[in-house]
CSV table of N, CA and C in Angstrom, one decimal:
chain,number,residue,atom,x,y,z
C,14,MET,N,0.9,-1.2,0.0
C,14,MET,CA,0.0,0.0,-0.1
C,14,MET,C,0.9,1.3,0.1
C,15,SER,N,1.9,1.1,0.6
C,15,SER,CA,2.9,2.4,0.8
C,15,SER,C,3.4,2.7,-0.8
C,16,ASP,N,3.8,1.7,-1.6
C,16,ASP,CA,4.3,1.9,-2.7
C,16,ASP,C,3.2,2.6,-3.7
C,17,ASP,N,2.0,2.2,-3.4
C,17,ASP,CA,1.0,3.0,-4.2
C,17,ASP,C,0.9,4.4,-4.0
C,18,ASN,N,1.0,4.7,-2.6
C,18,ASN,CA,0.8,6.0,-2.1
C,18,ASN,C,2.2,7.0,-2.5
C,19,ASP,N,3.4,6.3,-2.5
C,19,ASP,CA,4.5,6.9,-2.9
C,19,ASP,C,4.4,7.4,-4.5
C,20,ASP,N,3.9,6.3,-5.3
C,20,ASP,CA,3.8,6.6,-6.7
C,20,ASP,C,2.7,7.8,-6.9
C,21,PHE,N,1.8,7.7,-6.1
C,21,PHE,CA,0.7,8.7,-6.3
C,21,PHE,C,1.3,10.1,-6.0
C,22,GLN,N,2.1,10.2,-5.0
C,22,GLN,CA,2.7,11.5,-4.5
C,22,GLN,C,3.7,12.0,-5.7
C,23,ALA,N,4.4,11.0,-6.1
C,23,ALA,CA,5.4,11.4,-7.2
C,23,ALA,C,4.7,11.8,-8.4
C,24,GLN,N,3.6,11.3,-8.9
C,24,GLN,CA,2.9,11.8,-9.9
C,24,GLN,C,2.2,13.2,-9.8
C,25,ALA,N,1.7,13.3,-8.6
C,25,ALA,CA,1.1,14.6,-8.2
C,25,ALA,C,2.0,15.6,-8.1
C,26,SER,N,3.3,15.5,-7.7
C,26,SER,CA,4.2,16.6,-7.6
C,26,SER,C,4.9,16.8,-8.7
C,27,GLY,N,4.7,16.0,-9.9
C,27,GLY,CA,5.3,16.3,-11.0
C,27,GLY,C,4.8,17.5,-11.9
C,28,GLN,N,5.4,17.8,-13.0
C,28,GLN,CA,5.0,19.0,-13.8
C,28,GLN,C,3.6,18.6,-14.5
C,29,ARG,N,2.8,19.6,-14.6
C,29,ARG,CA,1.6,19.5,-15.4
C,29,ARG,C,1.7,19.5,-16.8
C,30,THR,N,0.9,18.9,-17.5
C,30,THR,CA,1.0,18.9,-19.0
C,30,THR,C,-0.2,19.5,-19.5
C,31,GLY,N,-0.2,20.0,-20.7
C,31,GLY,CA,-1.2,20.7,-21.2
C,31,GLY,C,-2.2,19.6,-21.9
C,32,LEU,N,-3.5,20.3,-22.3
C,32,LEU,CA,-4.4,19.4,-22.9
C,32,LEU,C,-4.0,18.8,-24.2
C,33,VAL,N,-3.1,19.5,-25.0
C,33,VAL,CA,-2.8,18.9,-26.3
C,33,VAL,C,-1.9,17.8,-26.1
C,34,ARG,N,-0.9,17.9,-25.1
C,34,ARG,CA,0.1,16.9,-24.8
C,34,ARG,C,-0.5,15.7,-24.2
C,35,GLU,N,-1.6,15.9,-23.3
C,35,GLU,CA,-2.2,14.8,-22.8
C,35,GLU,C,-3.0,14.0,-23.9
C,36,PHE,N,-3.7,14.7,-25.0
C,36,PHE,CA,-4.3,14.0,-26.0
C,36,PHE,C,-3.4,13.2,-26.8
C,37,ILE,N,-2.1,13.8,-27.1
C,37,ILE,CA,-1.2,13.1,-27.9
C,37,ILE,C,-0.6,12.0,-27.2
C,38,ASP,N,-0.6,11.9,-25.9
C,38,ASP,CA,0.0,10.9,-25.0
C,38,ASP,C,-1.1,9.8,-25.0
C,39,PHE,N,-2.4,10.2,-24.9
C,39,PHE,CA,-3.5,9.2,-25.1
C,39,PHE,C,-3.5,8.4,-26.4
C,40,LEU,N,-3.4,9.2,-27.6
C,40,LEU,CA,-3.3,8.7,-28.8
C,40,LEU,C,-2.2,7.6,-28.9
C,41,GLY,N,-1.0,8.0,-28.5
C,41,GLY,CA,0.1,7.2,-28.6
C,41,GLY,C,0.0,5.8,-27.6
C,42,GLU,N,-0.3,6.0,-26.5
C,42,GLU,CA,-0.5,5.0,-25.6
C,42,GLU,C,-1.6,3.9,-25.9
C,43,ASN,N,-2.7,4.5,-26.4
C,43,ASN,CA,-3.8,3.5,-26.6
C,43,ASN,C,-4.1,3.2,-28.0
C,44,LYS,N,-3.1,3.6,-28.9
C,44,LYS,CA,-3.1,3.3,-30.4
C,44,LYS,C,-4.3,3.7,-31.0
C,45,LYS,N,-4.7,4.9,-30.8
C,45,LYS,CA,-5.9,5.6,-31.4
C,45,LYS,C,-5.7,6.7,-32.3
C,46,TRP,N,-4.7,6.4,-33.2
C,46,TRP,CA,-4.2,7.4,-34.1
C,46,TRP,C,-5.2,7.8,-35.1
C,47,TRP,N,-6.2,6.9,-35.4
C,47,TRP,CA,-7.2,7.3,-36.3
C,47,TRP,C,-8.2,8.3,-35.8
C,48,LEU,N,-8.2,8.7,-34.6
C,48,LEU,CA,-9.0,9.8,-33.9
C,48,LEU,C,-8.4,11.3,-34.3
C,49,ALA,N,-7.0,11.1,-34.6
C,49,ALA,CA,-6.4,12.6,-34.8
C,49,ALA,C,-7.0,13.3,-36.0
C,50,PRO,N,-7.2,12.7,-37.3
C,50,PRO,CA,-8.0,13.4,-38.3
C,50,PRO,C,-9.4,13.8,-38.0
C,51,ILE,N,-10.0,12.9,-37.3
C,51,ILE,CA,-11.4,13.4,-36.9
C,51,ILE,C,-11.4,14.6,-36.1
C,52,ILE,N,-10.6,14.6,-35.0
C,52,ILE,CA,-10.4,15.9,-34.2
C,52,ILE,C,-10.1,17.0,-34.9
C,53,VAL,N,-9.1,16.8,-35.7
C,53,VAL,CA,-8.6,18.0,-36.5
C,53,VAL,C,-9.8,18.6,-37.4
C,54,SER,N,-10.4,17.7,-38.0
C,54,SER,CA,-11.5,18.2,-38.8
C,54,SER,C,-12.6,18.9,-38.0
C,55,ILE,N,-12.9,18.4,-36.8
C,55,ILE,CA,-13.9,19.0,-36.0
C,55,ILE,C,-13.4,20.5,-35.6
C,56,LEU,N,-12.2,20.4,-35.3
C,56,LEU,CA,-11.7,21.7,-34.8
C,56,LEU,C,-11.7,22.8,-35.9
C,57,LEU,N,-11.2,22.4,-37.1
C,57,LEU,CA,-11.2,23.2,-38.3
C,57,LEU,C,-12.8,23.7,-38.7
C,58,LEU,N,-13.7,22.8,-38.5
C,58,LEU,CA,-15.0,23.2,-38.9
C,58,LEU,C,-15.5,24.2,-37.8
C,59,GLY,N,-15.2,24.0,-36.5
C,59,GLY,CA,-15.6,24.9,-35.5
C,59,GLY,C,-14.9,26.2,-35.7
C,60,LEU,N,-13.7,26.3,-36.2
C,60,LEU,CA,-13.1,27.5,-36.5
C,60,LEU,C,-13.7,28.3,-37.6
C,61,LEU,N,-14.2,27.6,-38.7
C,61,LEU,CA,-14.8,28.2,-39.8
C,61,LEU,C,-16.2,28.9,-39.2
C,62,VAL,N,-16.9,28.0,-38.2
C,62,VAL,CA,-18.2,28.6,-37.6
C,62,VAL,C,-18.0,29.8,-37.0
C,63,VAL,N,-16.8,29.9,-36.2
C,63,VAL,CA,-16.5,31.0,-35.3
C,63,VAL,C,-16.2,32.2,-36.2
C,64,LEU,N,-15.4,32.0,-37.2
C,64,LEU,CA,-14.9,33.1,-38.2
C,64,LEU,C,-16.0,33.5,-38.9
C,65,GLY,N,-17.0,32.7,-39.2
C,65,GLY,CA,-18.2,33.1,-40.1
C,65,GLY,C,-19.1,34.1,-39.4
C,66,GLY,N,-18.9,34.1,-38.1
C,66,GLY,CA,-19.8,35.3,-37.5
C,66,GLY,C,-19.0,36.5,-37.2
C,67,THR,N,-17.8,36.6,-37.8
C,67,THR,CA,-16.9,37.8,-37.6
C,67,THR,C,-16.8,38.6,-38.8
C,68,ALA,N,-15.9,39.5,-38.9
C,68,ALA,CA,-15.7,40.5,-40.0
C,68,ALA,C,-14.9,39.7,-41.0
C,69,ALA,N,-14.3,38.6,-40.6
C,69,ALA,CA,-13.6,37.8,-41.6
C,69,ALA,C,-14.5,36.9,-42.5
C,70,ALA,N,-15.9,36.9,-42.3
C,70,ALA,CA,-16.9,36.1,-43.1
C,70,ALA,C,-16.7,36.4,-44.6
C,71,PRO,N,-16.8,37.5,-45.0
C,71,PRO,CA,-16.6,37.8,-46.6
C,71,PRO,C,-15.6,37.2,-47.1
C,72,PHE,N,-14.5,37.1,-46.5
C,72,PHE,CA,-13.2,36.5,-47.0
C,72,PHE,C,-13.3,34.9,-47.1
C,73,ILE,N,-14.0,34.3,-46.0
C,73,ILE,CA,-14.1,33.0,-45.9
C,73,ILE,C,-15.2,32.4,-47.0
C,74,TYR,N,-16.1,33.2,-47.2
C,74,TYR,CA,-17.2,32.8,-48.3
C,74,TYR,C,-16.7,32.8,-49.6
C,75,THR,N,-15.6,33.7,-49.9
C,75,THR,CA,-14.9,33.7,-51.2
C,75,THR,C,-14.2,32.4,-51.5
C,76,LEU,N,-13.8,31.6,-50.5
C,76,LEU,CA,-13.1,30.5,-50.6
C,76,LEU,C,-13.9,29.3,-51.2
C,77,PHE,N,-15.2,29.3,-50.9
C,77,PHE,CA,-16.1,28.3,-51.2
C,77,PHE,C,-16.9,28.8,-52.4
């Protein structure tokens, strides 16, 4: 039981990682690399939606 507690303390006192790094570590450890293009596509679509409501909208519409 003491080893588990020591390991937990070591992990808790370590440096925090960001969300992107956590996601990349998840993909690598669980062999889920097929999720990466889906997430990137969703993020790009979300960016287009957000920019569509700003002053950049006329420039985005000319691309399509």
